[in-house]
Every structure is written in C-alpha cells, then in structure tokens.
Short mmCIF file of N, CA and C in Angstrom, two decimals:
data_model
loop_
_atom_site.label_atom_id
_atom_site.label_comp_id
_atom_site.label_asym_id
_atom_site.label_seq_id
_atom_site.Cartn_x
_atom_site.Cartn_y
_atom_site.Cartn_z
N MET A 165 -133.55 -107.02 240.16
CA MET A 165 -132.11 -107.04 240.38
C MET A 165 -131.61 -105.61 240.36
N SER A 166 -130.72 -105.24 241.28
CA SER A 166 -130.24 -103.87 241.36
C SER A 166 -129.30 -103.55 240.20
N THR A 167 -129.13 -102.25 239.92
CA THR A 167 -128.24 -101.81 238.85
C THR A 167 -126.81 -102.28 239.08
N ASN A 168 -126.34 -102.23 240.34
CA ASN A 168 -124.99 -102.68 240.64
C ASN A 168 -124.79 -104.16 240.34
N ARG A 169 -125.81 -104.98 240.67
CA ARG A 169 -125.70 -106.42 240.40
C ARG A 169 -125.74 -106.69 238.90
N ILE A 170 -126.55 -105.93 238.16
CA ILE A 170 -126.61 -106.10 236.71
C ILE A 170 -125.27 -105.71 236.09
N THR A 171 -124.72 -104.55 236.50
CA THR A 171 -123.43 -104.11 235.98
C THR A 171 -122.35 -105.14 236.29
N ALA A 172 -122.32 -105.67 237.49
CA ALA A 172 -121.34 -106.69 237.86
C ALA A 172 -121.50 -107.94 237.00
N ALA A 173 -122.74 -108.33 236.73
CA ALA A 173 -122.99 -109.51 235.90
C ALA A 173 -122.53 -109.27 234.47
N VAL A 174 -122.76 -108.07 233.93
CA VAL A 174 -122.32 -107.75 232.57
C VAL A 174 -120.80 -107.77 232.51
N ARG A 175 -120.14 -107.18 233.50
CA ARG A 175 -118.67 -107.18 233.53
C ARG A 175 -118.12 -108.59 233.57
N ALA A 176 -118.67 -109.42 234.43
CA ALA A 176 -118.20 -110.80 234.54
C ALA A 176 -118.39 -111.55 233.23
N ALA A 177 -119.53 -111.36 232.58
CA ALA A 177 -119.79 -112.03 231.31
C ALA A 177 -118.85 -111.53 230.22
N ALA A 178 -118.58 -110.23 230.20
CA ALA A 178 -117.68 -109.66 229.19
C ALA A 178 -116.27 -110.20 229.36
N VAL A 179 -115.77 -110.24 230.58
CA VAL A 179 -114.43 -110.75 230.83
C VAL A 179 -114.35 -112.22 230.46
N THR A 180 -115.35 -113.00 230.84
CA THR A 180 -115.38 -114.42 230.51
C THR A 180 -115.38 -114.62 228.99
N ALA A 181 -116.17 -113.83 228.28
CA ALA A 181 -116.23 -113.95 226.81
C ALA A 181 -114.90 -113.59 226.18
N LEU A 182 -114.27 -112.51 226.62
CA LEU A 182 -113.00 -112.10 226.03
C LEU A 182 -111.88 -113.07 226.32
N ILE A 183 -111.89 -113.67 227.49
CA ILE A 183 -110.85 -114.65 227.82
C ILE A 183 -110.98 -115.86 226.91
N GLY A 184 -112.19 -116.25 226.58
CA GLY A 184 -112.40 -117.43 225.74
C GLY A 184 -112.17 -117.20 224.27
N LEU A 185 -112.17 -115.96 223.79
CA LEU A 185 -112.03 -115.70 222.35
C LEU A 185 -110.73 -116.23 221.76
N PRO A 186 -109.56 -115.99 222.35
CA PRO A 186 -108.34 -116.51 221.74
C PRO A 186 -108.36 -118.03 221.60
N ALA A 187 -108.90 -118.72 222.59
CA ALA A 187 -108.94 -120.17 222.53
C ALA A 187 -109.84 -120.67 221.41
N LEU A 188 -110.86 -119.88 221.08
CA LEU A 188 -111.79 -120.28 220.02
C LEU A 188 -111.36 -119.78 218.65
N GLY A 189 -110.29 -119.00 218.58
CA GLY A 189 -109.82 -118.49 217.30
C GLY A 189 -110.50 -117.23 216.85
N PHE A 190 -111.26 -116.55 217.73
CA PHE A 190 -111.96 -115.33 217.34
C PHE A 190 -111.17 -114.07 217.58
N ALA A 191 -109.99 -114.16 218.17
CA ALA A 191 -109.23 -112.96 218.48
C ALA A 191 -108.27 -112.60 217.36
N GLY A 192 -108.33 -113.27 216.25
CA GLY A 192 -107.43 -112.96 215.14
C GLY A 192 -106.37 -114.02 215.02
N ALA A 193 -105.80 -114.10 213.85
CA ALA A 193 -104.78 -115.09 213.60
C ALA A 193 -103.44 -114.60 214.13
N ALA A 194 -102.75 -115.46 214.82
CA ALA A 194 -101.41 -115.12 215.32
C ALA A 194 -100.38 -115.59 214.31
N VAL A 195 -99.31 -114.83 214.19
CA VAL A 195 -98.21 -115.21 213.31
C VAL A 195 -97.49 -116.38 213.95
N ALA A 196 -97.10 -117.37 213.15
CA ALA A 196 -96.39 -118.52 213.69
C ALA A 196 -95.01 -118.09 214.19
N HIS A 197 -94.66 -118.55 215.36
CA HIS A 197 -93.38 -118.23 215.98
C HIS A 197 -92.68 -119.53 216.35
N PRO A 198 -91.35 -119.49 216.40
CA PRO A 198 -90.66 -120.67 216.91
C PRO A 198 -91.17 -120.97 218.31
N GLY A 199 -91.36 -122.22 218.61
CA GLY A 199 -91.85 -122.59 219.93
C GLY A 199 -93.34 -122.85 219.96
N GLY A 200 -94.04 -122.65 218.86
CA GLY A 200 -95.45 -123.00 218.80
C GLY A 200 -96.40 -121.89 219.18
N VAL A 201 -97.64 -122.28 219.43
CA VAL A 201 -98.71 -121.34 219.73
C VAL A 201 -98.54 -120.79 221.14
N HIS A 202 -98.79 -119.50 221.29
CA HIS A 202 -98.68 -118.86 222.59
C HIS A 202 -99.97 -119.03 223.38
N PRO A 203 -99.85 -119.12 224.70
CA PRO A 203 -101.06 -119.19 225.51
C PRO A 203 -101.79 -117.85 225.48
N PRO A 204 -103.09 -117.82 225.82
CA PRO A 204 -103.82 -116.55 225.84
C PRO A 204 -103.21 -115.57 226.83
N ALA A 205 -103.44 -114.29 226.59
CA ALA A 205 -102.97 -113.25 227.49
C ALA A 205 -103.72 -113.32 228.81
N VAL A 206 -103.22 -112.62 229.78
CA VAL A 206 -103.85 -112.57 231.10
C VAL A 206 -105.25 -111.95 230.99
N ASP A 207 -106.02 -112.09 232.06
CA ASP A 207 -107.36 -111.50 232.09
C ASP A 207 -107.29 -110.01 231.79
N PRO A 208 -108.18 -109.49 230.94
CA PRO A 208 -108.17 -108.06 230.66
C PRO A 208 -108.62 -107.25 231.88
N ILE A 209 -108.15 -106.03 231.96
CA ILE A 209 -108.55 -105.11 233.01
C ILE A 209 -109.92 -104.56 232.66
N VAL A 210 -110.81 -104.47 233.64
CA VAL A 210 -112.14 -103.91 233.41
C VAL A 210 -112.06 -102.40 233.59
N GLY A 211 -112.51 -101.65 232.59
CA GLY A 211 -112.50 -100.20 232.64
C GLY A 211 -113.72 -99.65 231.93
N SER A 212 -113.63 -98.38 231.54
CA SER A 212 -114.70 -97.78 230.76
C SER A 212 -114.08 -96.80 229.77
N GLU A 213 -114.61 -96.81 228.54
CA GLU A 213 -114.06 -95.95 227.50
C GLU A 213 -114.06 -94.49 227.96
N GLY A 214 -112.91 -93.83 227.81
CA GLY A 214 -112.76 -92.44 228.24
C GLY A 214 -112.30 -92.31 229.68
N GLY A 215 -112.33 -93.42 230.43
CA GLY A 215 -111.91 -93.39 231.82
C GLY A 215 -110.39 -93.44 231.94
N PRO A 216 -109.86 -93.12 233.10
CA PRO A 216 -108.41 -93.12 233.30
C PRO A 216 -107.85 -94.53 233.40
N CYS A 217 -106.60 -94.69 232.96
CA CYS A 217 -105.87 -95.94 233.10
C CYS A 217 -104.40 -95.61 233.35
N SER A 218 -103.65 -96.57 233.85
CA SER A 218 -102.28 -96.27 234.23
C SER A 218 -101.24 -97.15 233.56
N GLU A 219 -101.65 -98.14 232.84
CA GLU A 219 -100.69 -99.05 232.21
C GLU A 219 -101.01 -99.23 230.74
N ASN A 220 -100.01 -99.60 229.96
CA ASN A 220 -100.17 -99.92 228.55
C ASN A 220 -100.75 -101.32 228.45
N ARG A 221 -102.05 -101.46 228.76
CA ARG A 221 -102.68 -102.75 228.85
C ARG A 221 -103.93 -102.84 227.98
N VAL A 222 -104.33 -104.06 227.72
CA VAL A 222 -105.59 -104.35 227.05
C VAL A 222 -106.65 -104.44 228.13
N GLY A 223 -107.83 -103.93 227.86
CA GLY A 223 -108.92 -103.98 228.83
C GLY A 223 -110.23 -104.30 228.15
N VAL A 224 -111.27 -104.28 228.95
CA VAL A 224 -112.62 -104.52 228.45
C VAL A 224 -113.54 -103.52 229.15
N ASP A 225 -114.45 -102.93 228.37
CA ASP A 225 -115.42 -102.00 228.93
C ASP A 225 -116.42 -102.80 229.76
N GLY A 226 -116.50 -102.50 231.05
CA GLY A 226 -117.37 -103.25 231.94
C GLY A 226 -118.85 -103.09 231.65
N ASP A 227 -119.22 -102.04 230.94
CA ASP A 227 -120.64 -101.82 230.63
C ASP A 227 -121.05 -102.41 229.29
N THR A 228 -120.15 -102.36 228.29
CA THR A 228 -120.52 -102.80 226.95
C THR A 228 -119.85 -104.11 226.53
N GLY A 229 -118.74 -104.47 227.18
CA GLY A 229 -117.99 -105.67 226.78
C GLY A 229 -117.04 -105.41 225.64
N ASN A 230 -116.95 -104.15 225.14
CA ASN A 230 -116.04 -103.82 224.04
C ASN A 230 -114.59 -103.83 224.50
N GLN A 231 -113.71 -104.17 223.56
CA GLN A 231 -112.28 -104.20 223.82
C GLN A 231 -111.75 -102.77 224.00
N LEU A 232 -110.81 -102.58 224.94
CA LEU A 232 -110.20 -101.29 225.20
C LEU A 232 -108.69 -101.40 225.17
N ALA A 233 -108.03 -100.27 224.94
CA ALA A 233 -106.57 -100.18 225.05
C ALA A 233 -106.26 -98.92 225.84
N CYS A 234 -105.29 -99.01 226.73
CA CYS A 234 -104.86 -97.85 227.51
C CYS A 234 -103.87 -97.07 226.66
N VAL A 235 -104.21 -95.85 226.30
CA VAL A 235 -103.37 -94.99 225.47
C VAL A 235 -102.89 -93.82 226.32
N HIS A 236 -101.58 -93.57 226.27
CA HIS A 236 -101.01 -92.51 227.11
C HIS A 236 -100.86 -91.21 226.34
N SER A 237 -101.05 -90.11 227.07
CA SER A 237 -100.87 -88.76 226.55
C SER A 237 -100.14 -87.97 227.63
N PRO A 238 -99.77 -86.73 227.36
CA PRO A 238 -99.13 -85.93 228.40
C PRO A 238 -99.98 -85.77 229.66
N ASP A 239 -101.30 -85.91 229.53
CA ASP A 239 -102.21 -85.75 230.67
C ASP A 239 -102.45 -87.05 231.43
N GLY A 240 -101.88 -88.16 230.98
CA GLY A 240 -102.08 -89.45 231.63
C GLY A 240 -102.71 -90.45 230.68
N GLY A 241 -103.04 -91.63 231.19
CA GLY A 241 -103.62 -92.69 230.36
C GLY A 241 -105.13 -92.60 230.29
N VAL A 242 -105.68 -92.98 229.12
CA VAL A 242 -107.13 -92.98 228.89
C VAL A 242 -107.50 -94.26 228.16
N TRP A 243 -108.58 -94.92 228.61
CA TRP A 243 -109.09 -96.09 227.90
C TRP A 243 -109.76 -95.65 226.61
N THR A 244 -109.38 -96.27 225.49
CA THR A 244 -110.00 -96.00 224.20
C THR A 244 -110.47 -97.31 223.58
N GLY A 245 -111.49 -97.21 222.75
CA GLY A 245 -111.97 -98.38 222.03
C GLY A 245 -110.96 -98.80 220.97
N THR A 246 -110.97 -100.05 220.60
CA THR A 246 -110.01 -100.56 219.62
C THR A 246 -110.67 -100.99 218.32
N ASN A 247 -111.99 -101.03 218.28
CA ASN A 247 -112.72 -101.55 217.12
C ASN A 247 -112.22 -102.94 216.73
N GLY A 248 -111.85 -103.73 217.73
CA GLY A 248 -111.38 -105.09 217.49
C GLY A 248 -109.99 -105.17 216.89
N ALA A 249 -109.22 -104.07 216.93
CA ALA A 249 -107.92 -104.02 216.26
C ALA A 249 -106.82 -104.78 216.98
N ILE A 250 -107.02 -105.18 218.22
CA ILE A 250 -105.99 -105.95 218.93
C ILE A 250 -106.22 -107.41 218.61
N ASN A 251 -105.30 -107.99 217.85
CA ASN A 251 -105.47 -109.35 217.37
C ASN A 251 -104.34 -110.25 217.83
N GLY A 252 -104.71 -111.33 218.46
CA GLY A 252 -103.75 -112.35 218.82
C GLY A 252 -102.85 -111.98 219.99
N VAL A 253 -101.93 -112.89 220.27
CA VAL A 253 -100.94 -112.74 221.33
C VAL A 253 -99.59 -112.99 220.71
N HIS A 254 -98.68 -112.03 220.85
CA HIS A 254 -97.35 -112.13 220.25
C HIS A 254 -96.29 -111.70 221.25
N ASP A 255 -95.05 -112.07 220.98
CA ASP A 255 -93.93 -111.66 221.82
C ASP A 255 -93.37 -110.33 221.34
N PHE A 256 -93.01 -109.46 222.29
CA PHE A 256 -92.33 -108.20 221.97
C PHE A 256 -91.07 -108.54 221.17
N GLY A 257 -90.86 -107.82 220.06
CA GLY A 257 -89.67 -108.01 219.24
C GLY A 257 -89.78 -109.12 218.20
N SER A 258 -90.87 -109.88 218.22
CA SER A 258 -91.04 -110.94 217.23
C SER A 258 -91.51 -110.33 215.91
N PRO A 259 -91.34 -111.06 214.80
CA PRO A 259 -91.71 -110.51 213.49
C PRO A 259 -93.22 -110.37 213.32
N CYS A 260 -93.59 -109.38 212.49
CA CYS A 260 -94.99 -109.15 212.13
C CYS A 260 -95.03 -108.60 210.71
N ASP A 261 -96.21 -108.48 210.16
CA ASP A 261 -96.39 -107.93 208.82
C ASP A 261 -97.24 -106.68 208.93
N SER A 262 -96.60 -105.50 208.89
CA SER A 262 -97.33 -104.25 209.10
C SER A 262 -98.35 -103.95 208.00
N SER A 263 -98.29 -104.65 206.88
CA SER A 263 -99.28 -104.42 205.83
C SER A 263 -100.63 -105.05 206.18
N VAL A 264 -100.64 -106.01 207.11
CA VAL A 264 -101.90 -106.65 207.49
C VAL A 264 -102.13 -106.68 208.99
N GLU A 265 -101.12 -106.37 209.80
CA GLU A 265 -101.25 -106.41 211.26
C GLU A 265 -101.01 -105.02 211.83
N ASP A 266 -101.80 -104.65 212.83
CA ASP A 266 -101.66 -103.33 213.45
C ASP A 266 -101.27 -103.47 214.91
N ARG A 267 -102.22 -103.91 215.75
CA ARG A 267 -101.96 -104.03 217.18
C ARG A 267 -102.26 -105.45 217.65
N SER A 268 -101.52 -105.85 218.68
CA SER A 268 -101.70 -107.14 219.31
C SER A 268 -101.47 -106.95 220.80
N GLN A 269 -101.27 -108.05 221.51
CA GLN A 269 -100.94 -107.97 222.91
C GLN A 269 -99.91 -109.03 223.27
N THR A 270 -99.14 -108.75 224.30
CA THR A 270 -98.17 -109.71 224.81
C THR A 270 -98.89 -110.70 225.71
N ARG A 271 -98.18 -111.73 226.15
CA ARG A 271 -98.77 -112.72 227.04
C ARG A 271 -99.24 -112.12 228.36
N ASP A 272 -98.61 -111.00 228.77
CA ASP A 272 -99.03 -110.37 230.01
C ASP A 272 -100.05 -109.25 229.79
N GLY A 273 -100.65 -109.20 228.57
CA GLY A 273 -101.75 -108.28 228.29
C GLY A 273 -101.36 -106.87 227.94
N ARG A 274 -100.10 -106.63 227.56
CA ARG A 274 -99.65 -105.29 227.18
C ARG A 274 -99.86 -105.08 225.68
N VAL A 275 -100.31 -103.87 225.32
CA VAL A 275 -100.55 -103.54 223.91
C VAL A 275 -99.21 -103.40 223.19
N ILE A 276 -99.09 -104.03 222.02
CA ILE A 276 -97.92 -103.87 221.16
C ILE A 276 -98.38 -103.51 219.75
N THR A 277 -97.50 -102.82 219.01
CA THR A 277 -97.82 -102.34 217.67
C THR A 277 -96.81 -102.91 216.68
N CYS A 278 -97.30 -103.28 215.49
CA CYS A 278 -96.42 -103.75 214.43
C CYS A 278 -95.84 -102.53 213.73
N THR A 279 -94.55 -102.33 213.86
CA THR A 279 -93.91 -101.14 213.31
C THR A 279 -93.67 -101.28 211.81
N PRO A 280 -94.16 -100.31 211.02
CA PRO A 280 -93.92 -100.33 209.58
C PRO A 280 -92.42 -100.22 209.29
N GLY A 281 -91.99 -100.88 208.26
CA GLY A 281 -90.58 -100.85 207.88
C GLY A 281 -89.76 -101.90 208.60
N GLU A 282 -89.80 -101.87 209.94
CA GLU A 282 -89.04 -102.84 210.72
C GLU A 282 -89.77 -104.17 210.84
N ASN A 283 -91.11 -104.11 210.79
CA ASN A 283 -91.95 -105.31 210.89
C ASN A 283 -91.63 -106.16 212.11
N VAL A 284 -91.61 -105.50 213.28
CA VAL A 284 -91.48 -106.19 214.55
C VAL A 284 -92.50 -105.61 215.52
N TRP A 285 -92.90 -106.44 216.49
CA TRP A 285 -93.85 -106.00 217.51
C TRP A 285 -93.11 -105.18 218.56
N GLU A 286 -93.58 -103.94 218.81
CA GLU A 286 -92.98 -103.04 219.79
C GLU A 286 -94.08 -102.41 220.64
N TYR A 287 -93.68 -101.91 221.83
CA TYR A 287 -94.65 -101.24 222.69
C TYR A 287 -95.00 -99.89 222.12
N GLY A 288 -96.20 -99.45 222.44
CA GLY A 288 -96.68 -98.14 221.98
C GLY A 288 -97.91 -98.30 221.14
N ALA A 289 -99.05 -97.89 221.68
CA ALA A 289 -100.31 -98.03 220.94
C ALA A 289 -100.82 -96.67 220.52
#
C-alpha cells in the first residue's frame, strides 16, 4: 500500500474515532445546561501539529490522530496539541467551573475557554 493511501487511511480512522468519542462519553463530562445534552460538535478539521490554520477550530492531526486546536498569534494561526484538554461540547456564554474546566468546543467545533472569575465559556484558546 502506498504512503499516501496509508496516510489517508490513518486520517479517516482518526476522524472517525474522534467523532465517536463524545457519543461514548470519552470526550469529558459536559456541564448540564437547560435544554438537555448537546449534540456532538461538527467533524474536526484534519491538520498537522505546527502547521498553519485559519480558524479558531478544533482539529485532529492526520498523521497521529491527536487532538489539535488552532491558536492565533500575530503571525497567523498554528495547530497545537491539546493533550486532551478540550472536553465536551458547550454553548458560548454558558456557565462553567474554571477550577476544573479549561477548554471545550461549541457545537460548530470552535474552541472556547472557561474564564476564571466569570466562569463562563468564551472564545479564545
């Protein structure tokens, strides 16, 4: 099998695995919100750690299957590893507990951060 076909197979398997994690409860516990449980976020973007990105989105490394977050700097966006720190799916502006929660994602796959003091989910990773 060629390297391109192997890489494509790894990417497909990684995306499939990450999409299934929230449904199985492996993506972290979500805070209860009025209206019940939120559906899983959209499919993650396939990228590579250290590679360029253009949106504040959650992604997956196409080579390793590791979770990524697009972090912006003055030079543009860069995919960085999250060490599994993005947990659950929450609504922007909904309550969180900054003593136990750090980063999550919205239903449309955007990275959100639990702000200390205010204890609400806001954009900015």
